[in-house]
Coordinates of C-alpha atoms in Angstrom, one line a residue:
Chain V
M1 CA -41.8 7.3 5.8
R2 CA -42.5 10.3 8.0
L3 CA -42.4 14.0 6.8
L4 CA -39.0 14.6 8.4
D5 CA -37.5 11.6 6.6
W6 CA -38.8 13.0 3.3
V7 CA -37.3 16.4 4.1
V8 CA -33.9 14.9 4.9
L9 CA -33.9 12.5 1.9
L10 CA -35.0 15.0 -0.7
G11 CA -33.0 17.9 0.9
T12 CA -29.8 15.9 0.8
L13 CA -30.2 14.6 -2.7
G14 CA -31.4 17.9 -4.0
F15 CA -28.5 19.7 -2.5
I16 CA -25.9 17.3 -4.0
V17 CA -27.4 17.4 -7.5
S18 CA -27.8 21.3 -7.5
Y19 CA -24.3 21.7 -6.1
G20 CA -22.9 19.4 -8.8
V21 CA -24.6 21.3 -11.6
W22 CA -23.8 24.8 -10.2
K23 CA -20.1 24.1 -9.3
T24 CA -19.4 22.7 -12.8
R25 CA -21.5 25.1 -14.9
G26 CA -20.3 27.0 -18.0
S27 CA -19.1 25.8 -21.4
K28 CA -16.2 23.4 -21.5
D29 CA -13.9 21.8 -24.0
I30 CA -13.4 18.1 -24.3
E31 CA -10.3 18.3 -21.9
G32 CA -12.5 19.8 -19.2
Y33 CA -15.5 17.6 -19.8
L34 CA -13.7 14.2 -19.9
R35 CA -10.6 15.0 -17.7
G36 CA -11.9 17.7 -15.5
D37 CA -9.2 20.1 -16.7
N38 CA -6.7 18.0 -14.6
S39 CA -7.7 20.1 -11.6
M40 CA -8.6 17.4 -9.0
K41 CA -6.7 17.3 -5.7
W42 CA -5.8 14.0 -4.1
W43 CA -8.6 13.9 -1.5
T44 CA -11.2 14.5 -4.2
I45 CA -9.7 11.7 -6.3
G46 CA -9.5 9.4 -3.3
L47 CA -13.1 10.0 -2.2
S48 CA -14.3 9.8 -5.8
I49 CA -12.6 6.4 -6.2
M50 CA -14.1 5.1 -3.0
A51 CA -17.6 6.4 -3.9
T52 CA -17.4 4.9 -7.4
Q53 CA -16.7 1.4 -5.9
A54 CA -19.3 1.8 -3.2
S55 CA -22.6 1.1 -4.8
A56 CA -25.9 1.0 -3.0
I57 CA -25.6 -2.8 -2.8
T58 CA -22.5 -2.2 -0.7
F59 CA -24.7 -0.6 2.0
L60 CA -27.7 -2.9 1.5
S61 CA -26.0 -6.3 1.0
T62 CA -22.8 -6.1 3.0
P63 CA -24.4 -5.8 6.5
G64 CA -26.8 -8.6 5.5
Q65 CA -23.9 -10.7 4.4
A66 CA -22.2 -10.2 7.8
Y67 CA -25.5 -11.1 9.5
E68 CA -25.6 -14.4 7.7
D69 CA -21.9 -15.2 7.2
G70 CA -19.9 -13.1 9.6
M71 CA -16.9 -10.8 8.9
R72 CA -15.0 -13.0 6.5
F73 CA -16.0 -11.1 3.4
V74 CA -13.5 -8.4 4.3
Q75 CA -10.7 -10.7 3.1
F76 CA -12.0 -10.1 -0.5
Y77 CA -10.3 -6.7 -0.2
F78 CA -6.8 -7.8 1.0
G79 CA -5.3 -7.6 -2.5
L80 CA -6.6 -4.1 -3.0
P81 CA -3.8 -2.1 -1.2
I82 CA -1.2 -4.0 -3.1
A83 CA -3.0 -3.2 -6.4
M84 CA -3.0 0.5 -5.5
V85 CA 0.8 0.4 -5.0
I86 CA 1.4 -1.4 -8.3
I87 CA -0.9 0.9 -10.3
S88 CA 0.7 4.0 -8.7
V89 CA 4.2 2.8 -9.6
T90 CA 3.5 1.5 -13.1
V91 CA 0.2 2.6 -14.7
I92 CA -0.3 6.2 -13.7
P93 CA 3.0 7.6 -15.0
I94 CA 2.4 5.9 -18.4
F95 CA -1.2 7.3 -18.7
Y96 CA 0.0 10.8 -17.8
R97 CA 2.9 10.8 -20.3
L98 CA 0.6 9.7 -23.1
K99 CA -2.1 12.2 -22.0
V100 CA -4.8 9.7 -22.7
Y101 CA -8.6 10.3 -22.1
T102 CA -9.3 6.5 -21.7
A103 CA -7.2 3.5 -20.7
Y104 CA -7.9 1.9 -24.0
E105 CA -6.2 4.7 -26.0
Y106 CA -2.9 3.4 -24.7
L107 CA -3.5 0.0 -26.2
E108 CA -3.4 1.4 -29.7
S109 CA -0.1 3.1 -29.2
R110 CA 1.3 -0.1 -27.7
F111 CA -0.4 -2.6 -30.0
D112 CA -2.9 -1.7 -32.7
L113 CA -6.4 -0.4 -33.3
K114 CA -8.1 -3.9 -33.2
T115 CA -6.7 -4.6 -29.7
R116 CA -7.8 -1.2 -28.5
S117 CA -11.3 -1.7 -30.0
L118 CA -11.6 -5.2 -28.5
A119 CA -10.8 -3.9 -25.0
A120 CA -13.1 -0.9 -25.4
F121 CA -15.9 -3.2 -26.6
L122 CA -15.5 -5.7 -23.7
F123 CA -15.7 -2.7 -21.3
L124 CA -18.8 -1.2 -23.0
V125 CA -20.7 -4.6 -22.8
Q126 CA -19.7 -5.3 -19.3
R127 CA -20.2 -1.8 -17.9
G128 CA -23.3 -1.1 -19.9
L129 CA -25.0 -4.1 -18.2
A130 CA -23.6 -3.1 -14.8
A131 CA -25.0 0.4 -15.0
G132 CA -28.5 -0.9 -15.3
I133 CA -28.0 -3.2 -12.4
T134 CA -26.5 -0.4 -10.3
I135 CA -29.8 1.4 -10.5
Y136 CA -32.1 -1.7 -10.4
A137 CA -30.6 -3.5 -7.4
P138 CA -31.4 -0.8 -4.8
A139 CA -34.6 0.2 -6.6
I140 CA -36.1 -3.3 -6.3
I141 CA -35.2 -3.5 -2.6
L142 CA -36.4 0.0 -1.8
S143 CA -39.6 -0.3 -3.8
T144 CA -40.4 -3.6 -2.0
I145 CA -39.7 -2.3 1.5
L146 CA -41.3 1.1 1.0
G147 CA -44.1 0.1 -1.4
W148 CA -42.8 2.6 -4.0
N149 CA -43.4 2.0 -7.7
L150 CA -40.3 0.2 -9.2
T151 CA -40.3 2.1 -12.5
A152 CA -40.6 5.4 -10.7
T153 CA -37.7 4.5 -8.3
N154 CA -35.6 3.6 -11.3
L155 CA -36.4 6.8 -13.1
F156 CA -35.8 8.9 -9.9
I157 CA -32.3 7.5 -9.5
G158 CA -31.5 7.5 -13.2
V159 CA -32.8 11.0 -14.0
L160 CA -31.0 12.7 -11.1
V161 CA -27.7 11.1 -12.1
I162 CA -28.2 12.1 -15.8
I163 CA -28.9 15.7 -14.9
Y164 CA -25.5 16.4 -13.3
T165 CA -23.4 13.9 -15.2
V166 CA -24.6 15.3 -18.6
S167 CA -24.2 18.9 -17.3
G168 CA -20.7 18.8 -15.7
G169 CA -19.0 15.6 -17.0
T170 CA -16.1 14.1 -15.1
K171 CA -15.7 17.2 -12.8
A172 CA -19.4 17.0 -11.7
V173 CA -19.0 13.3 -11.0
S174 CA -16.0 13.8 -8.7
V175 CA -17.3 17.0 -7.0
T176 CA -20.6 15.3 -6.1
Q177 CA -18.9 12.2 -4.9
K178 CA -17.2 14.1 -2.1
Q179 CA -20.6 15.0 -0.6
Q180 CA -22.0 11.6 -1.3
M181 CA -19.1 9.9 0.5
A182 CA -19.7 12.2 3.5
V183 CA -23.4 11.3 3.6
M184 CA -22.6 7.6 3.2
M185 CA -19.9 7.3 5.9
G186 CA -21.8 9.8 8.3
G187 CA -25.0 7.8 7.8
M188 CA -23.4 4.4 8.5
L189 CA -21.6 5.7 11.6
V190 CA -24.9 6.9 13.0
A191 CA -26.5 3.6 12.2
G192 CA -23.7 1.7 13.9
F193 CA -24.0 3.9 17.0
M194 CA -27.7 3.4 17.1
V195 CA -27.6 -0.4 16.8
V196 CA -25.1 -0.6 19.7
R197 CA -27.3 1.9 21.7
Y198 CA -30.4 -0.3 21.2
L199 CA -28.7 -3.3 22.8
P200 CA -30.3 -4.3 26.2
D201 CA -29.0 -2.3 29.2
N202 CA -27.3 -5.3 30.7
V203 CA -25.3 -6.0 27.5
S204 CA -22.2 -3.9 27.0
F205 CA -20.4 -3.4 23.7
G206 CA -17.8 -5.9 24.8
D207 CA -20.5 -8.5 25.6
A208 CA -22.0 -7.9 22.2
V209 CA -18.7 -8.6 20.4
A210 CA -18.0 -11.6 22.6
V211 CA -21.5 -13.1 21.8
A212 CA -20.9 -12.4 18.1
G213 CA -17.6 -14.3 18.4
K214 CA -19.1 -17.3 20.1
M215 CA -21.8 -17.4 17.4
G216 CA -19.1 -17.6 14.7
K217 CA -19.5 -14.0 13.3
M218 CA -16.0 -12.7 14.2
N219 CA -14.4 -14.9 11.6
V220 CA -12.3 -12.1 10.0
V221 CA -9.3 -14.1 8.7
D222 CA -9.1 -17.7 7.5
F223 CA -5.8 -19.0 6.4
S224 CA -7.0 -22.4 5.2
F225 CA -6.9 -22.9 1.5
D226 CA -9.8 -24.1 -0.6
W227 CA -10.3 -23.4 -4.3
N228 CA -14.0 -23.4 -4.0
D229 CA -14.1 -21.1 -1.0
R230 CA -14.9 -17.6 -2.2
Y231 CA -13.6 -15.7 0.8
N232 CA -10.3 -16.7 2.5
F233 CA -6.9 -15.1 2.9
W234 CA -5.5 -16.7 -0.2
S235 CA -8.4 -15.9 -2.6
G236 CA -8.4 -12.3 -1.3
M237 CA -4.6 -11.9 -1.8
T238 CA -4.5 -13.5 -5.3
G239 CA -8.0 -13.3 -6.9
G240 CA -8.7 -10.1 -5.0
L241 CA -5.4 -8.6 -6.2
F242 CA -6.1 -9.4 -9.8
L243 CA -9.6 -8.2 -9.6
A244 CA -8.5 -4.9 -8.0
L245 CA -5.6 -4.5 -10.6
S246 CA -8.1 -5.0 -13.4
Y247 CA -10.9 -2.8 -11.9
F248 CA -8.6 0.2 -10.9
G249 CA -6.1 -0.2 -13.7
T250 CA -8.2 -0.9 -16.7
D251 CA -11.8 -0.1 -16.0
Q252 CA -12.5 3.4 -17.4
S253 CA -15.1 4.2 -14.6
Q254 CA -12.1 4.1 -12.2
V255 CA -9.3 5.3 -14.5
A256 CA -11.3 8.5 -15.3
R257 CA -11.3 9.3 -11.6
Y258 CA -7.5 9.5 -11.3
L259 CA -6.8 10.8 -14.8
G260 CA -8.5 14.0 -13.7
G261 CA -5.8 14.7 -11.1
R262 CA -3.6 17.8 -11.2
S263 CA -0.4 15.7 -11.4
V264 CA 0.9 12.2 -11.1
G265 CA 1.5 12.8 -7.4
E266 CA -2.1 13.8 -6.8
S267 CA -3.4 10.8 -8.6
R268 CA -1.1 8.4 -6.8
L269 CA -2.1 9.9 -3.4
G270 CA -5.8 9.5 -4.3
L271 CA -5.2 5.8 -5.1
L272 CA -3.1 5.2 -2.0
F273 CA -5.7 7.0 0.1
N274 CA -8.1 4.3 -1.1
G275 CA -5.5 1.6 -0.3
L276 CA -5.3 2.8 3.3
L277 CA -9.0 3.3 4.0
K278 CA -10.9 0.7 1.9
I279 CA -10.4 -2.3 4.2
P280 CA -11.3 -0.3 7.4
M281 CA -14.4 1.0 5.6
Q282 CA -15.5 -2.5 4.6
F283 CA -14.7 -3.8 8.1
L284 CA -16.9 -1.1 9.6
I285 CA -19.9 -1.9 7.3
L286 CA -19.6 -5.6 8.0
F287 CA -19.2 -4.9 11.7
I288 CA -22.5 -3.0 11.7
G289 CA -24.1 -6.1 10.1
V290 CA -22.7 -8.2 13.0
M291 CA -24.1 -5.7 15.6
V292 CA -27.5 -6.0 13.8
F293 CA -27.1 -9.8 14.2
V294 CA -26.4 -9.4 18.0
F295 CA -29.3 -6.9 18.3
Y296 CA -31.6 -9.6 16.9
Q297 CA -30.4 -12.1 19.5
F298 CA -32.2 -9.9 22.1
N299 CA -35.1 -8.6 19.9
Q300 CA -37.2 -10.9 17.8
P301 CA -36.2 -10.7 14.1
P302 CA -38.7 -11.2 11.3
L303 CA -38.9 -14.9 10.2
F304 CA -38.2 -13.7 6.7
F305 CA -36.7 -10.2 6.2
N306 CA -38.5 -9.5 2.9
E307 CA -41.9 -8.9 4.6
A308 CA -43.6 -8.2 1.2
A309 CA -42.7 -11.7 0.0
K310 CA -44.1 -13.2 3.2
T311 CA -47.3 -11.1 3.0
K312 CA -47.9 -12.6 -0.5
V313 CA -47.8 -16.1 1.0
Y314 CA -50.5 -15.1 3.4
A315 CA -52.8 -14.3 0.4
T316 CA -52.4 -17.9 -0.8
E317 CA -53.6 -21.3 0.4
F318 CA -50.3 -21.7 2.2
A319 CA -51.2 -19.1 4.9
P320 CA -51.9 -21.7 7.7
E321 CA -48.5 -23.2 7.1
M322 CA -46.8 -19.8 7.3
E323 CA -48.7 -19.1 10.5
A324 CA -47.5 -22.3 12.0
L325 CA -43.9 -21.5 11.1
E326 CA -44.3 -18.0 12.6
S327 CA -45.5 -19.6 15.9
Q328 CA -42.5 -22.0 15.9
H329 CA -40.2 -19.0 15.2
T330 CA -41.6 -17.1 18.2
A331 CA -41.2 -20.1 20.5
L332 CA -37.6 -20.7 19.3
F333 CA -36.8 -17.0 19.8
N334 CA -38.0 -17.0 23.4
Q335 CA -35.8 -20.0 24.1
K336 CA -32.9 -18.4 22.3
Q337 CA -33.1 -15.1 24.1
E338 CA -32.8 -17.0 27.4
A339 CA -29.9 -19.0 26.1
V340 CA -28.1 -15.9 24.8
Q341 CA -28.5 -14.2 28.2
G342 CA -27.1 -17.3 29.7
L343 CA -24.1 -17.1 27.3
V344 CA -23.5 -13.4 28.3
S345 CA -23.5 -14.4 32.0
A346 CA -21.2 -17.3 31.3
L347 CA -18.8 -15.1 29.4
R348 CA -18.5 -12.8 32.4
T349 CA -17.6 -15.6 34.7
E350 CA -14.7 -16.6 32.3
D351 CA -15.5 -20.2 33.3
E352 CA -14.6 -22.2 30.1
A353 CA -16.9 -25.1 31.0
A354 CA -19.9 -22.8 31.6
I355 CA -19.2 -20.8 28.4
S356 CA -18.9 -24.0 26.3
A357 CA -22.2 -25.4 27.7
A358 CA -24.0 -22.0 27.1
Q359 CA -22.5 -21.9 23.6
S360 CA -23.7 -25.4 22.7
K361 CA -27.2 -24.5 23.9
V362 CA -27.3 -21.3 21.8
Q363 CA -25.8 -23.2 18.8
G364 CA -28.5 -25.9 19.0
I365 CA -31.3 -23.2 18.9
T366 CA -29.5 -21.3 16.2
D367 CA -29.4 -24.5 14.0
A368 CA -33.1 -25.0 14.6
S369 CA -33.8 -21.4 13.6
K370 CA -31.7 -21.9 10.4
E371 CA -33.8 -25.0 9.6
L372 CA -36.9 -23.0 10.2
R373 CA -35.7 -20.3 7.8
T374 CA -35.0 -22.9 5.2
E375 CA -38.5 -24.2 5.6
V376 CA -39.9 -20.7 5.2
K377 CA -37.9 -20.2 2.0
S378 CA -39.2 -23.5 0.6
L379 CA -42.8 -22.5 1.5
I380 CA -42.3 -19.0 -0.2
A381 CA -40.9 -20.7 -3.3
K382 CA -43.9 -23.1 -3.3
A383 CA -46.6 -20.5 -2.7
T384 CA -45.1 -17.8 -5.0
P385 CA -42.7 -19.4 -7.5
D386 CA -41.5 -16.0 -8.8
A387 CA -40.5 -14.7 -5.4
E388 CA -36.9 -14.1 -4.4
T389 CA -36.0 -16.5 -1.5
K390 CA -32.8 -14.8 -0.6
D391 CA -33.5 -12.1 2.1
T392 CA -30.1 -11.0 3.3
D393 CA -30.3 -7.8 1.2
Y394 CA -33.3 -6.8 3.3
V395 CA -31.7 -7.4 6.7
F396 CA -30.2 -3.9 7.2
I397 CA -32.9 -1.9 5.5
S398 CA -35.7 -3.6 7.5
F399 CA -33.8 -2.8 10.7
V400 CA -33.5 0.8 9.6
M401 CA -37.1 1.1 8.8
K402 CA -38.4 -0.5 11.9
Y403 CA -36.1 0.8 14.6
L404 CA -34.4 4.1 13.6
P405 CA -36.2 7.4 14.6
A406 CA -37.6 10.0 12.2
G407 CA -34.9 11.8 10.3
L408 CA -32.4 9.0 10.5
V409 CA -34.5 6.8 8.3
G410 CA -34.3 9.6 5.7
L411 CA -30.6 9.9 6.2
L412 CA -30.0 6.2 5.7
L413 CA -32.1 6.2 2.6
A414 CA -30.0 9.2 1.4
V415 CA -27.0 6.9 2.0
I416 CA -28.4 4.3 -0.3
F417 CA -29.5 6.7 -3.0
S418 CA -26.1 8.5 -2.8
A419 CA -24.3 5.3 -3.3
A420 CA -26.4 4.3 -6.2
M421 CA -26.0 7.7 -7.8
S422 CA -22.2 8.0 -7.3
S423 CA -21.4 4.6 -8.9
T424 CA -23.9 5.1 -11.7
A425 CA -22.5 8.6 -12.5
S426 CA -19.0 7.2 -12.8
E427 CA -20.3 4.4 -15.1
L428 CA -22.2 6.8 -17.4
N429 CA -19.3 9.1 -17.6
A430 CA -16.9 6.3 -18.4
L431 CA -19.3 4.7 -21.0
A432 CA -19.6 8.1 -22.7
S433 CA -15.9 8.8 -22.8
T434 CA -15.1 5.3 -24.1
S435 CA -17.9 5.6 -26.7
V436 CA -16.6 9.0 -27.9
I437 CA -12.8 8.6 -27.6
D438 CA -12.3 5.0 -28.6
I439 CA -15.1 4.5 -31.1
Y440 CA -16.8 7.7 -32.3
R441 CA -13.7 10.0 -32.6
R442 CA -11.3 7.2 -33.6
S443 CA -13.4 5.3 -36.1
V444 CA -16.5 7.2 -37.0
K445 CA -15.8 11.0 -37.1
P446 CA -12.1 11.8 -36.6
D447 CA -11.9 15.4 -37.7
A448 CA -14.7 17.2 -35.9
S449 CA -14.4 20.3 -33.7
N450 CA -13.7 20.3 -30.0
M451 CA -17.2 21.5 -29.1
H452 CA -18.6 18.7 -31.4
Y453 CA -17.0 16.1 -29.2
V454 CA -18.3 17.8 -26.0
K455 CA -21.8 17.7 -27.5
A456 CA -21.2 14.0 -28.5
S457 CA -20.0 13.2 -25.0
K458 CA -23.1 14.8 -23.5
T459 CA -25.3 12.9 -25.9
F460 CA -23.6 9.6 -25.2
T461 CA -23.9 10.2 -21.5
A462 CA -27.7 10.7 -21.9
I463 CA -28.0 7.7 -24.2
W464 CA -26.2 5.4 -21.8
G465 CA -28.3 6.8 -18.9
G466 CA -31.4 6.0 -20.9
I467 CA -30.2 2.5 -21.7
A468 CA -29.4 2.0 -18.0
I469 CA -32.9 3.1 -17.0
I470 CA -34.5 0.9 -19.6
F471 CA -32.4 -2.1 -18.6
A472 CA -33.2 -1.5 -14.9
T473 CA -36.9 -1.3 -15.7
Y474 CA -36.9 -4.7 -17.5
A475 CA -34.2 -6.4 -15.3
S476 CA -36.8 -8.1 -13.2
L477 CA -37.8 -10.2 -16.2
L478 CA -34.5 -12.1 -16.0
D479 CA -33.6 -14.6 -13.3
N480 CA -30.5 -14.2 -11.1
L481 CA -29.5 -11.1 -13.1
I482 CA -27.4 -9.5 -10.4
Q483 CA -25.3 -12.7 -10.0
A484 CA -25.1 -13.0 -13.7
V485 CA -23.7 -9.5 -14.1
N486 CA -21.2 -10.1 -11.3
I487 CA -20.0 -13.2 -13.1
I488 CA -19.9 -11.4 -16.4
G489 CA -17.6 -8.8 -14.8
S490 CA -15.1 -11.6 -13.7
I491 CA -15.4 -13.3 -17.1
F492 CA -14.1 -10.2 -18.9
Y493 CA -11.9 -8.5 -16.3
G494 CA -9.1 -11.2 -16.4
T495 CA -8.7 -11.0 -20.1
I496 CA -8.7 -7.2 -20.1
L497 CA -6.1 -7.1 -17.3
G498 CA -4.0 -9.7 -19.2
I499 CA -4.0 -7.4 -22.3
F500 CA -2.8 -4.4 -20.1
L501 CA -0.2 -6.4 -18.2
V502 CA 1.2 -7.6 -21.5
A503 CA 1.2 -4.0 -22.7
F504 CA 3.1 -2.8 -19.6
Y505 CA 5.5 -5.6 -18.9
F506 CA 6.0 -7.9 -22.0
K507 CA 7.5 -5.7 -24.7
Y508 CA 8.3 -8.9 -26.6
I509 CA 4.6 -9.5 -27.3
K510 CA 3.1 -7.5 -30.2
G511 CA -0.4 -6.7 -31.4
N512 CA -1.5 -9.8 -33.3
A513 CA -0.2 -12.1 -30.6
V514 CA -2.0 -10.4 -27.8
F515 CA -5.2 -10.1 -29.8
F516 CA -5.5 -13.8 -30.5
A517 CA -4.2 -14.7 -27.0
A518 CA -7.1 -12.6 -25.6
L519 CA -9.6 -14.5 -27.7
I520 CA -8.2 -17.9 -26.5
A521 CA -8.1 -16.7 -22.9
E522 CA -11.8 -15.6 -23.1
A523 CA -12.7 -19.1 -24.5
I524 CA -10.8 -20.8 -21.6
V525 CA -12.6 -18.6 -19.0
L526 CA -16.0 -19.3 -20.6
Y527 CA -15.2 -23.1 -20.5
C528 CA -14.3 -22.7 -16.7
H529 CA -17.6 -20.9 -16.2
F530 CA -19.8 -23.4 -18.0
Y531 CA -18.0 -26.7 -17.3
T532 CA -16.2 -26.4 -13.9
D533 CA -17.1 -25.4 -10.3
I534 CA -14.2 -23.0 -9.9
A535 CA -15.3 -19.9 -7.9
F536 CA -15.8 -16.9 -10.3
L537 CA -13.1 -14.8 -8.5
W538 CA -10.5 -17.1 -9.9
F539 CA -11.6 -16.3 -13.5
N540 CA -9.7 -13.1 -13.1
V541 CA -6.5 -15.0 -12.5
I542 CA -7.1 -17.6 -15.2
G543 CA -8.0 -15.1 -17.9
C544 CA -5.0 -12.9 -17.1
V545 CA -2.5 -15.7 -17.0
A546 CA -3.9 -17.2 -20.2
V547 CA -3.4 -14.0 -22.1
I548 CA 0.2 -13.7 -21.0
V549 CA 1.1 -17.4 -21.6
F550 CA -0.7 -17.6 -25.0
G551 CA 0.7 -14.2 -26.0
L552 CA 4.2 -15.5 -25.4
L553 CA 3.6 -18.7 -27.3
I554 CA 1.9 -17.1 -30.3
Q555 CA 4.5 -14.4 -30.5
F556 CA 7.2 -17.0 -30.5
A557 CA 5.4 -19.0 -33.2
L558 CA 5.0 -15.8 -35.3
N559 CA 8.7 -14.9 -34.9
Q560 CA 9.7 -18.4 -36.0
M561 CA 7.4 -18.1 -39.1
D562 CA 9.0 -14.8 -40.0
K563 CA 12.4 -16.2 -39.6
G564 CA 11.4 -19.1 -41.8
K565 CA 10.1 -16.8 -44.5
Q566 CA 13.2 -14.6 -44.4
A567 CA 15.4 -17.8 -44.7
A568 CA 13.3 -19.0 -47.7
Chain N
M1 CA 6.3 6.7 -31.5
K2 CA 4.1 6.9 -28.4
E3 CA 5.5 3.6 -27.1
T4 CA 8.9 5.3 -26.9
D5 CA 7.3 8.3 -25.2
A6 CA 5.9 6.1 -22.5
N7 CA 9.4 5.1 -21.5
K8 CA 10.6 8.7 -20.9
P9 CA 10.8 9.8 -17.2
A10 CA 7.8 11.8 -16.0
G11 CA 7.9 15.0 -13.9
I12 CA 6.7 13.4 -10.8
D13 CA 6.2 15.5 -7.7
K14 CA 7.2 14.4 -4.2
P15 CA 4.8 12.8 -1.7
P16 CA 3.9 14.5 1.6
F17 CA 5.7 13.3 4.8
F18 CA 8.2 11.1 3.0
K19 CA 11.3 11.8 1.0
S20 CA 10.3 9.5 -1.8
W21 CA 7.3 7.6 -3.0
K22 CA 8.8 4.3 -1.6
G23 CA 7.9 5.6 1.9
M24 CA 4.3 6.1 0.9
Y25 CA 4.1 2.6 -0.7
W26 CA 5.6 1.0 2.5
L27 CA 3.1 2.9 4.6
V28 CA 0.2 1.4 2.6
L29 CA 1.7 -2.2 2.6
G30 CA 2.6 -1.8 6.3
N31 CA -1.0 -0.8 7.1
L32 CA -2.2 -3.9 5.2
A33 CA 0.1 -6.1 7.2
F34 CA -1.0 -4.4 10.5
L35 CA -4.7 -4.8 9.6
I36 CA -4.3 -8.5 8.7
T37 CA -2.4 -9.1 12.0
L38 CA -5.1 -7.2 13.9
F39 CA -7.9 -9.2 12.2
Y40 CA -6.1 -12.5 12.9
I41 CA -5.8 -11.6 16.6
I42 CA -9.5 -10.6 16.7
T43 CA -10.4 -13.9 15.0
K44 CA -8.4 -15.9 17.6
I45 CA -9.6 -13.9 20.6
Y46 CA -13.3 -14.2 19.7
A47 CA -13.3 -17.7 18.3

């Protein structure tokens, strides 16, 4: 890190935090603190929704995923615009009419207290875990790449977020997310421009896309159906739709964003704004990853992108083996560079036979490179058993650190910190509002003053922030934690969505039926997770459908029992 | 009581550019259809 990078990074983050605190200063009532006085315009809501969803992992992992797997991950978002329309039509008007602070408040008016408390509890467990990971995931990568202390990095992100989220509540979260989105998108556009600019002089942008296509990276849409395939058109349109309905319709970290709108119309426009722009945004981030892949066809990539993990191997008895693999990697790259240049020339001739021959040659070397990478991962696992052998999260950041000029490195780090802060802020704000409104005010201290609940909200925000930092600090002690938290999200989301869909559309089903149906649905999802190979995205569909089906059956049984009692 | 309130019509303002919200919804869904078609063409061209 050079001085200019530090100035850009600290200047950007310092400005955003100071602006958030200053803009939302002054005493507030609970309405202002948790709903932002219903003063938000649609573009603030839209940007806030996008910034909440875009965590640091979006910017670290997504380009790496495209590098490894191509563009197909974009299909995961195909259900999102449909979900935005459904929520705009059905959910928003109901939440506004009931003037709720949290989504779970509605469940008590529709069902009963135990169903509201169950949904709030599931949310607190799931989001409480996720908040720690939102901080930990970028911190572990940045501390590895930059040599920073992991605990200090966790504290840096966590404390900055706590400062403005405790100070300004919902409004501070939304106001800062506008700047954070500007930094994120501006930074990514600059990175995309730079990677294309760094391609060899004889390789145009069109050549780069054509090479990516011939190497299987422009696989944007796949209509073939496979239950076990995580990303295809069908899983995106069904699993993705259910996940988006659940996330945007029932997860308080998103619901709070549009409940702060000036009107139903402003909130709807904010959501639809997200429905229009989310897929192009993800496409852009993935495409930058594909361009990084093309860049590395002409510039030698590291054998393993997590250099720190590789360095540790050199300190062991396995160093000679690693050196041998590095030599093979260099030799393969030299062959590959020649083959890829041949492919570019063949593509220009438009001679199908020549293209096919060049493509086969490149593919052969690519397969050999993949085998070599597999060998390196095995060696790392053998030499340092605790090391993480997945390096896709390091692809983009290692490109940034090695090739971008001074100032831009600071800007791209600001992108990653902004993303971590924006999603963490929404999570802390939502955790605090659910703790206060659905648990503390409802069941612990119902008759306190308005200012008491503001103080309680600030206290809970700080407590959840502290828990997130502690969890982030000790997260490295658990294996595959990030994947575990993602799966936990899908395990709970389907059930929560099912409860809300029943509330909105199945007036026949009452409180007791939906409560027990939710417990059965959760058991089914857990069975699928532990005893089947079904991809976790489908848990959202299974949990949701199970709540509806069992809700109908239990309600029917309860009605029959009532009729029997009355007849007796 | 509140369940009944939820069924009352809300004071919903009109969207920009369109006479009703249906137009906005069709814009979002039409954009999705356009993007999927575009992505399909990209996939086919560069396969």
